[in-house]
PDB file of C-alpha atoms in Angstrom:
ATOM      1  CA  MET A   1       5.247 -32.400  12.977  1.00  0.00           C
ATOM      2  CA  THR A   2       6.188 -34.958  15.738  1.00  0.00           C
ATOM      3  CA  VAL A   3       2.924 -36.256  16.222  1.00  0.00           C
ATOM      4  CA  VAL A   4       2.223 -36.582  12.921  1.00  0.00           C
ATOM      5  CA  SER A   5       5.495 -38.267  11.810  1.00  0.00           C
ATOM      6  CA  ASP A   6       4.800 -40.615  15.240  1.00  0.00           C
ATOM      7  CA  GLY A   7       1.059 -41.509  13.303  1.00  0.00           C
ATOM      8  CA  ILE A   8       2.059 -42.212  10.477  1.00  0.00           C
ATOM      9  CA  ARG A   9       5.083 -44.521  11.284  1.00  0.00           C
ATOM     10  CA  PHE A  10       2.720 -46.323  14.088  1.00  0.00           C
ATOM     11  CA  GLY A  11       0.313 -46.992  11.280  1.00  0.00           C
ATOM     12  CA  LEU A  12       2.746 -48.461   9.216  1.00  0.00           C
ATOM     13  CA  LEU A  13       3.682 -50.968  12.046  1.00  0.00           C
ATOM     14  CA  ILE A  14       0.174 -51.560  12.888  1.00  0.00           C
ATOM     15  CA  SER A  15      -0.810 -52.384   9.342  1.00  0.00           C
ATOM     16  CA  CYS A  16       2.680 -54.774   8.672  1.00  0.00           C
ATOM     17  CA  PHE A  17       1.696 -56.440  12.219  1.00  0.00           C
ATOM     18  CA  LYS A  18      -1.837 -57.225  10.764  1.00  0.00           C
ATOM     19  CA  ASP A  19      -0.209 -58.243   7.389  1.00  0.00           C
ATOM     20  CA  GLU A  20       1.985 -60.818   9.447  1.00  0.00           C
ATOM     21  CA  ILE A  21      -1.081 -61.764  11.492  1.00  0.00           C
ATOM     22  CA  ILE A  22      -3.066 -63.291   8.646  1.00  0.00           C
ATOM     23  CA  LYS A  23      -0.265 -64.497   6.804  1.00  0.00           C
ATOM     24  CA  ARG A  24       0.019 -66.404   9.910  1.00  0.00           C
ATOM     25  CA  LYS A  25      -3.453 -67.400  10.401  1.00  0.00           C
ATOM     26  CA  LEU A  26      -3.453 -68.668   6.698  1.00  0.00           C
ATOM     27  CA  LEU A  27      -0.828 -70.833   6.908  1.00  0.00           C
ATOM     28  CA  VAL A  28      -1.937 -72.281  10.322  1.00  0.00           C
ATOM     29  CA  GLU A  29      -5.626 -72.543   9.634  1.00  0.00           C
ATOM     30  CA  GLY A  30      -5.709 -73.124   5.891  1.00  0.00           C
ATOM     31  CA  GLU A  31      -8.476 -71.201   3.864  1.00  0.00           C
ATOM     32  CA  SER A  32     -10.991 -71.703   7.145  1.00  0.00           C
ATOM     33  CA  GLY A  33     -10.562 -70.901  10.591  1.00  0.00           C
ATOM     34  CA  ASN A  34     -10.438 -73.547  13.595  1.00  0.00           C
ATOM     35  CA  ASP A  35     -13.670 -72.194  14.843  1.00  0.00           C
ATOM     36  CA  ASP A  36     -15.613 -73.419  11.555  1.00  0.00           C
ATOM     37  CA  ARG A  37     -14.017 -76.564  11.723  1.00  0.00           C
ATOM     38  CA  ARG A  38     -14.747 -77.044  14.991  1.00  0.00           C
ATOM     39  CA  LEU A  39     -18.270 -76.176  15.083  1.00  0.00           C
ATOM     40  CA  THR A  40     -18.809 -78.257  11.975  1.00  0.00           C
ATOM     41  CA  LEU A  41     -17.615 -81.291  13.995  1.00  0.00           C
ATOM     42  CA  LEU A  42     -18.972 -80.705  16.777  1.00  0.00           C
ATOM     43  CA  LEU A  43     -22.454 -80.773  14.587  1.00  0.00           C
ATOM     44  CA  LYS A  44     -21.610 -84.338  12.987  1.00  0.00           C
ATOM     45  CA  ASN A  45     -20.395 -85.731  16.663  1.00  0.00           C
ATOM     46  CA  TYR A  46     -23.908 -84.189  18.016  1.00  0.00           C
ATOM     47  CA  LEU A  47     -26.020 -85.919  14.789  1.00  0.00           C
ATOM     48  CA  ARG A  48     -24.003 -89.160  15.111  1.00  0.00           C
ATOM     49  CA  TRP A  49     -24.521 -89.115  18.612  1.00  0.00           C
ATOM     50  CA  VAL A  50     -28.030 -88.437  18.415  1.00  0.00           C
ATOM     51  CA  ALA A  51     -28.428 -90.976  15.447  1.00  0.00           C
ATOM     52  CA  SER A  52     -26.850 -93.960  17.541  1.00  0.00           C
ATOM     53  CA  ASP A  53     -28.407 -95.498  20.575  1.00  0.00           C
ATOM     54  CA  ASP A  54     -25.824 -96.302  22.382  1.00  0.00           C
ATOM     55  CA  ILE A  55     -26.302 -95.082  26.313  1.00  0.00           C
ATOM     56  CA  GLY A  56     -23.354 -97.486  27.442  1.00  0.00           C
ATOM     57  CA  ASP A  57     -19.670 -96.221  28.433  1.00  0.00           C
ATOM     58  CA  VAL A  58     -19.272 -94.953  25.006  1.00  0.00           C
ATOM     59  CA  GLY A  59     -22.123 -93.089  24.497  1.00  0.00           C
ATOM     60  CA  PHE A  60     -21.476 -91.450  28.073  1.00  0.00           C
ATOM     61  CA  GLU A  61     -17.605 -90.634  26.509  1.00  0.00           C
ATOM     62  CA  THR A  62     -19.133 -89.224  23.175  1.00  0.00           C
ATOM     63  CA  PHE A  63     -21.272 -86.782  25.721  1.00  0.00           C
ATOM     64  CA  GLN A  64     -18.696 -85.740  27.747  1.00  0.00           C
ATOM     65  CA  ALA A  65     -16.628 -85.271  24.451  1.00  0.00           C
ATOM     66  CA  LEU A  66     -19.381 -83.357  23.013  1.00  0.00           C
ATOM     67  CA  ILE A  67     -19.665 -81.197  26.045  1.00  0.00           C
ATOM     68  CA  GLY A  68     -15.933 -80.418  26.057  1.00  0.00           C
ATOM     69  CA  SER A  69     -16.538 -79.319  22.339  1.00  0.00           C
ATOM     70  CA  VAL A  70     -19.369 -76.832  23.928  1.00  0.00           C
ATOM     71  CA  ASN A  71     -16.980 -75.388  26.309  1.00  0.00           C
ATOM     72  CA  GLN A  72     -14.581 -74.834  23.376  1.00  0.00           C
ATOM     73  CA  CYS A  73     -16.946 -73.426  21.413  1.00  0.00           C
ATOM     74  CA  GLU A  74     -18.231 -71.379  24.273  1.00  0.00           C
ATOM     75  CA  ASN A  75     -14.817 -70.248  25.142  1.00  0.00           C
ATOM     76  CA  ALA A  76     -13.769 -69.481  21.546  1.00  0.00           C
ATOM     77  CA  MET A  77     -16.981 -67.395  21.382  1.00  0.00           C
ATOM     78  CA  GLU A  78     -15.630 -65.595  24.303  1.00  0.00           C
ATOM     79  CA  GLN A  79     -12.630 -64.988  23.142  1.00  0.00           C
ATOM     80  CA  SER A  80     -14.255 -63.764  20.115  1.00  0.00           C
ATOM     81  CA  ALA A  81     -15.971 -61.407  21.885  1.00  0.00           C
ATOM     82  CA  LEU A  82     -12.811 -60.215  24.062  1.00  0.00           C
ATOM     83  CA  VAL A  83     -11.379 -59.784  20.745  1.00  0.00           C
ATOM     84  CA  LEU A  84     -14.138 -58.027  18.824  1.00  0.00           C
ATOM     85  CA  SER A  85     -14.139 -55.490  22.144  1.00  0.00           C
ATOM     86  CA  MET A  86     -10.178 -55.233  21.834  1.00  0.00           C
ATOM     87  CA  ASN A  87     -10.734 -54.624  18.322  1.00  0.00           C
ATOM     88  CA  GLN A  88     -12.970 -52.152  18.975  1.00  0.00           C
ATOM     89  CA  GLU A  89     -11.442 -50.178  21.487  1.00  0.00           C
ATOM     90  CA  GLN A  90      -8.290 -50.229  19.220  1.00  0.00           C
ATOM     91  CA  LEU A  91     -10.538 -48.994  16.597  1.00  0.00           C
ATOM     92  CA  ASN A  92     -11.916 -46.058  19.064  1.00  0.00           C
ATOM     93  CA  GLN A  93      -7.690 -45.539  19.527  1.00  0.00           C
ATOM     94  CA  TYR A  94      -7.441 -45.392  15.945  1.00  0.00           C
ATOM     95  CA  SER A  95     -10.009 -43.143  15.214  1.00  0.00           C
ATOM     96  CA  GLU A  96      -8.902 -40.637  18.422  1.00  0.00           C
ATOM     97  CA  LEU A  97      -5.356 -41.018  17.040  1.00  0.00           C
ATOM     98  CA  PHE A  98      -6.433 -40.205  13.450  1.00  0.00           C
ATOM     99  CA  LYS A  99      -8.782 -37.254  14.568  1.00  0.00           C
ATOM    100  CA  LYS A 100      -5.631 -36.015  16.318  1.00  0.00           C
ATOM    101  CA  ILE A 101      -3.619 -36.703  13.368  1.00  0.00           C
ATOM    102  CA  SER A 102      -6.297 -34.535  11.104  1.00  0.00           C
ATOM    103  CA  GLN A 103      -6.044 -31.811  13.568  1.00  0.00           C
ATOM    104  CA  SER A 104      -2.165 -31.681  14.065  1.00  0.00           C
ATOM    105  CA  VAL A 105      -2.574 -31.523   9.731  1.00  0.00           C
ATOM    106  CA  LEU A 106      -5.035 -28.952   9.776  1.00  0.00           C
ATOM    107  CA  VAL A 107      -2.964 -26.624  11.990  1.00  0.00           C
ATOM    108  CA  ILE A 108      -0.040 -27.387  10.022  1.00  0.00           C
ATOM    109  CA  ASN A 109      -2.176 -26.344   6.854  1.00  0.00           C
ATOM    110  CA  LEU A 110      -3.203 -23.357   8.751  1.00  0.00           C
ATOM    111  CA  PHE A 111       0.286 -22.385   9.943  1.00  0.00           C
ATOM    112  CA  ARG A 112       1.540 -23.010   6.479  1.00  0.00           C
ATOM    113  CA  LEU A 113      -1.855 -20.960   4.914  1.00  0.00           C
ATOM    114  CA  GLU A 114      -0.985 -18.052   7.397  1.00  0.00           C
ATOM    115  CA  THR A 115       2.936 -18.335   6.255  1.00  0.00           C
ATOM    116  CA  ASP A 116       1.620 -18.130   2.806  1.00  0.00           C
ATOM    117  CA  MET A 117      -0.456 -15.520   3.291  1.00  0.00           C
ATOM    118  CA  GLU A 118       2.371 -13.250   5.274  1.00  0.00           C
ATOM    119  CA  ASN A 119       4.507 -14.194   2.348  1.00  0.00           C
ATOM    120  CA  ALA A 120       2.278 -12.876  -0.053  1.00  0.00           C
ATOM    121  CA  LYS A 121       1.564 -10.009   1.841  1.00  0.00           C
ATOM    122  CA  VAL A 122       5.163  -8.892   2.127  1.00  0.00           C
ATOM    123  CA  ARG A 123       5.387  -9.696  -1.833  1.00  0.00           C
ATOM    124  CA  MET A 124       2.787  -7.441  -2.323  1.00  0.00           C
ATOM    125  CA  ASP A 125       4.339  -4.707  -0.484  1.00  0.00           C
ATOM    126  CA  GLU A 126       7.551  -5.282  -2.437  1.00  0.00           C
ATOM    127  CA  CYS A 127       5.855  -4.764  -5.244  1.00  0.00           C
ATOM    128  CA  LYS A 128       3.593  -1.848  -4.148  1.00  0.00           C
ATOM    129  CA  GLU A 129       7.288  -0.112  -3.234  1.00  0.00           C
ATOM    130  CA  LYS A 130       8.737  -1.397  -6.733  1.00  0.00           C
ATOM    131  CA  LEU A 131       5.627   0.582  -8.137  1.00  0.00           C
ATOM    132  CA  ARG A 132       5.680   3.765  -6.277  1.00  0.00           C
ATOM    133  CA  THR A 133       9.612   3.952  -7.617  1.00  0.00           C
ATOM    134  CA  ALA A 134       8.711   3.095 -10.990  1.00  0.00           C
ATOM    135  CA  LYS A 135       6.218   6.039 -10.819  1.00  0.00           C
ATOM    136  CA  ILE A 136       8.775   8.270  -9.395  1.00  0.00           C
ATOM    137  CA  ILE A 137      11.538   7.447 -11.685  1.00  0.00           C
ATOM    138  CA  ARG A 138       9.152   7.511 -14.733  1.00  0.00           C
ATOM    139  CA  LYS A 139       7.954  11.119 -13.468  1.00  0.00           C
ATOM    140  CA  ASN A 140      11.523  12.262 -13.062  1.00  0.00           C
ATOM    141  CA  ARG A 141      12.115  11.081 -16.495  1.00  0.00           C
ATOM    142  CA  ARG A 142       9.090  13.134 -17.825  1.00  0.00           C
ATOM    143  CA  GLU A 143      10.851  16.233 -16.354  1.00  0.00           C
ATOM    144  CA  TYR A 144      13.891  15.376 -17.019  1.00  0.00           C
ATOM    145  CA  ASP A 145      12.910  15.372 -20.768  1.00  0.00           C
ATOM    146  CA  SER A 146      10.891  18.336 -20.534  1.00  0.00           C
ATOM    147  CA  LEU A 147      13.809  20.457 -19.303  1.00  0.00           C
ATOM    148  CA  ALA A 148      16.137  19.298 -21.803  1.00  0.00           C
ATOM    149  CA  LYS A 149      13.655  20.426 -24.263  1.00  0.00           C
ATOM    150  CA  ILE A 150      13.502  23.875 -22.464  1.00  0.00           C
ATOM    151  CA  ILE A 151      17.675  23.645 -22.553  1.00  0.00           C
ATOM    152  CA  ALA A 152      17.725  22.750 -26.238  1.00  0.00           C
ATOM    153  CA  GLU A 153      15.195  25.859 -26.909  1.00  0.00           C
ATOM    154  CA  HIS A 154      17.507  28.254 -25.210  1.00  0.00           C
ATOM    155  CA  PRO A 155      20.745  29.333 -26.212  1.00  0.00           C
ATOM    156  CA  GLU A 156      24.437  28.592 -24.491  1.00  0.00           C
ATOM    157  CA  ARG A 157      25.338  30.151 -21.170  1.00  0.00           C
ATOM    158  CA  ASP A 158      28.100  32.686 -22.706  1.00  0.00           C
ATOM    159  CA  VAL A 159      25.775  33.835 -25.361  1.00  0.00           C
ATOM    160  CA  THR A 160      23.342  34.195 -22.297  1.00  0.00           C
ATOM    161  CA  LEU A 161      25.256  36.070 -20.456  1.00  0.00           C
ATOM    162  CA  GLU A 162      26.273  38.313 -23.343  1.00  0.00           C
ATOM    163  CA  LYS A 163      22.891  39.332 -23.998  1.00  0.00           C
ATOM    164  CA  CYS A 164      22.126  39.566 -19.924  1.00  0.00           C
ATOM    165  CA  GLN A 165      25.119  42.155 -20.334  1.00  0.00           C
ATOM    166  CA  ARG A 166      23.867  44.200 -23.260  1.00  0.00           C
ATOM    167  CA  LEU A 167      20.496  44.420 -21.524  1.00  0.00           C
ATOM    168  CA  LYS A 168      22.038  45.654 -18.311  1.00  0.00           C
ATOM    169  CA  SER A 169      24.214  48.522 -20.341  1.00  0.00           C
ATOM    170  CA  GLN A 170      20.890  49.480 -22.263  1.00  0.00           C
ATOM    171  CA  LEU A 171      19.238  49.626 -18.842  1.00  0.00           C
ATOM    172  CA  GLN A 172      21.786  51.579 -17.272  1.00  0.00           C
ATOM    173  CA  ARG A 173      21.949  54.389 -20.265  1.00  0.00           C
ATOM    174  CA  LEU A 174      18.380  54.019 -20.166  1.00  0.00           C
ATOM    175  CA  GLN A 175      17.945  54.824 -16.212  1.00  0.00           C
ATOM    176  CA  GLU A 176      20.470  57.632 -16.690  1.00  0.00           C
ATOM    177  CA  LEU A 177      18.475  59.224 -19.841  1.00  0.00           C
ATOM    178  CA  ASP A 178      15.705  58.824 -17.380  1.00  0.00           C
ATOM    179  CA  LYS A 179      17.374  60.869 -14.348  1.00  0.00           C
ATOM    180  CA  GLU A 180      18.151  63.657 -17.301  1.00  0.00           C
ATOM    181  CA  TYR A 181      14.924  63.807 -18.413  1.00  0.00           C
ATOM    182  CA  ASP A 182      13.564  64.426 -14.823  1.00  0.00           C
ATOM    183  CA  ARG A 183      16.597  67.136 -14.378  1.00  0.00           C
ATOM    184  CA  LYS A 184      15.062  68.665 -16.939  1.00  0.00           C
ATOM    185  CA  ILE A 185      11.303  68.471 -16.641  1.00  0.00           C
ATOM    186  CA  ALA A 186      11.973  70.095 -12.931  1.00  0.00           C
ATOM    187  CA  LEU A 187      13.968  72.871 -14.588  1.00  0.00           C
ATOM    188  CA  ARG A 188      11.191  73.166 -16.816  1.00  0.00           C
ATOM    189  CA  LYS A 189       8.636  73.229 -14.241  1.00  0.00           C
ATOM    190  CA  LYS A 190      10.565  75.860 -12.182  1.00  0.00           C
ATOM    191  CA  GLN A 191      10.949  78.017 -15.135  1.00  0.00           C
ATOM    192  CA  PHE A 192       7.072  77.585 -16.368  1.00  0.00           C
ATOM    193  CA  HIS A 193       6.111  78.773 -12.408  1.00  0.00           C
ATOM    194  CA  LEU A 194       8.463  81.879 -12.864  1.00  0.00           C
ATOM    195  CA  PHE A 195       6.949  82.548 -16.647  1.00  0.00           C
ATOM    196  CA  LEU A 196       3.486  82.281 -14.612  1.00  0.00           C
ATOM    197  CA  PHE A 197       4.426  84.377 -11.626  1.00  0.00           C
ATOM    198  CA  ALA A 198       6.009  87.094 -14.782  1.00  0.00           C
ATOM    199  CA  LEU A 199       2.648  86.402 -16.352  1.00  0.00           C
ATOM    200  CA  ASN A 200       0.634  87.183 -13.245  1.00  0.00           C
ATOM    201  CA  GLY A 201       2.496  90.299 -11.842  1.00  0.00           C
ATOM    202  CA  LEU A 202       2.369  91.679 -15.640  1.00  0.00           C
ATOM    203  CA  GLN A 203      -1.544  90.983 -15.702  1.00  0.00           C
ATOM    204  CA  LYS A 204      -2.149  93.077 -12.403  1.00  0.00           C
ATOM    205  CA  LEU A 205      -0.004  95.989 -14.198  1.00  0.00           C
ATOM    206  CA  ILE A 206      -2.322  95.775 -16.996  1.00  0.00           C
ATOM    207  CA  GLU A 207      -5.226  95.830 -14.503  1.00  0.00           C
ATOM    208  CA  GLU A 208      -3.950  98.811 -12.736  1.00  0.00           C
ATOM    209  CA  ASP A 209      -3.223 100.792 -16.105  1.00  0.00           C
ATOM    210  CA  GLU A 210      -6.813  99.952 -17.338  1.00  0.00           C
ATOM    211  CA  SER A 211      -8.256 101.328 -13.847  1.00  0.00           C
ATOM    212  CA  LEU A 212      -6.605 104.463 -14.303  1.00  0.00           C
ATOM    213  CA  SER A 213      -6.693 105.539 -17.885  1.00  0.00           C
ATOM    214  CA  PRO A 214     -10.536 106.451 -17.560  1.00  0.00           C
ATOM    215  CA  VAL A 215      -9.612 108.902 -14.803  1.00  0.00           C
ATOM    216  CA  ALA A 216      -6.911 110.398 -17.142  1.00  0.00           C
ATOM    217  CA  THR A 217      -9.011 110.643 -20.112  1.00  0.00           C
ATOM    218  CA  GLU A 218     -11.700 112.602 -18.149  1.00  0.00           C
ATOM    219  CA  ASP A 219      -9.543 115.397 -16.263  1.00  0.00           C
ATOM    220  CA  PRO A 220      -6.295 116.083 -18.491  1.00  0.00           C
ATOM    221  CA  ALA A 221      -5.668 119.305 -17.736  1.00  0.00           C
ATOM    222  CA  THR A 222      -5.502 118.756 -13.720  1.00  0.00           C
ATOM    223  CA  ASN A 223      -2.517 116.773 -13.972  1.00  0.00           C
ATOM    224  CA  SER A 224       0.334 118.626 -13.903  1.00  0.00           C
ATOM    225  CA  PRO A 225       4.008 117.261 -15.014  1.00  0.00           C
ATOM    226  CA  ASP A 226       4.970 117.043 -12.103  1.00  0.00           C
ATOM    227  CA  ASP A 227       2.663 114.442 -10.870  1.00  0.00           C
ATOM    228  CA  VAL A 228       2.818 112.750 -14.141  1.00  0.00           C
ATOM    229  CA  SER A 229       6.165 112.108 -13.665  1.00  0.00           C
ATOM    230  CA  THR A 230       5.628 111.204 -10.155  1.00  0.00           C
ATOM    231  CA  GLU A 231       3.024 108.227 -11.506  1.00  0.00           C
ATOM    232  CA  GLU A 232       5.549 106.841 -13.960  1.00  0.00           C
ATOM    233  CA  GLY A 233       7.888 106.732 -11.109  1.00  0.00           C
ATOM    234  CA  THR A 234       5.844 104.584  -9.131  1.00  0.00           C
ATOM    235  CA  ARG A 235       5.440 102.301 -12.131  1.00  0.00           C
ATOM    236  CA  MET A 236       8.873 102.096 -12.890  1.00  0.00           C
ATOM    237  CA  ASP A 237       9.322 101.323  -8.953  1.00  0.00           C
ATOM    238  CA  THR A 238       6.580  98.904  -9.377  1.00  0.00           C
ATOM    239  CA  ASN A 239       8.103  97.340 -12.260  1.00  0.00           C
TER     240      ASN A 239
END
């Protein structure tokens, strides 16, 4: 920024200085310059000297005046050449200064562009964060609305607790009834097992009776009353 401001200030000073030089030159020289008048006067004097046939002292003085005018013109030409070279050097310096100013302005513009890009990135990050927060808030609102609808569909807490208590009581009664049924089933199993055992014993007795009945039919006389009583006693003992 310092280089740019100094260059601009220097350019303004040079432009003001040039304007002042042009004004003074116009005031002193008029519309035409001294060089133009000097060359015109030299040409007129030369033509007048050539046209005159004076070869005396007056002609020599005129010749010396012409030589002096030529020297003045040469000096003016050399001065103009020096001024031209100086102007060219100043032009080169101004061109270098303009390049430096342009480079400085370019660097400043690049710096501003980088700053703007960084600010844009920061704003983009902020917008992304705001968008993410807005999405979360929107999601939470939807979940809240869904939960509110579900809560509205269900009864109040007191009613739910009362219903839960009734269900617990029913469950407890059902558990007690289940235990009672299990006890009865176990008892019935034992009774059924005892019944099967008695039925099996009865079946064996019947089979034994059937195995003894043919012998009694074949030889009823051989069996004495004592034997019959003994067999009956044995059967009673087995029963």
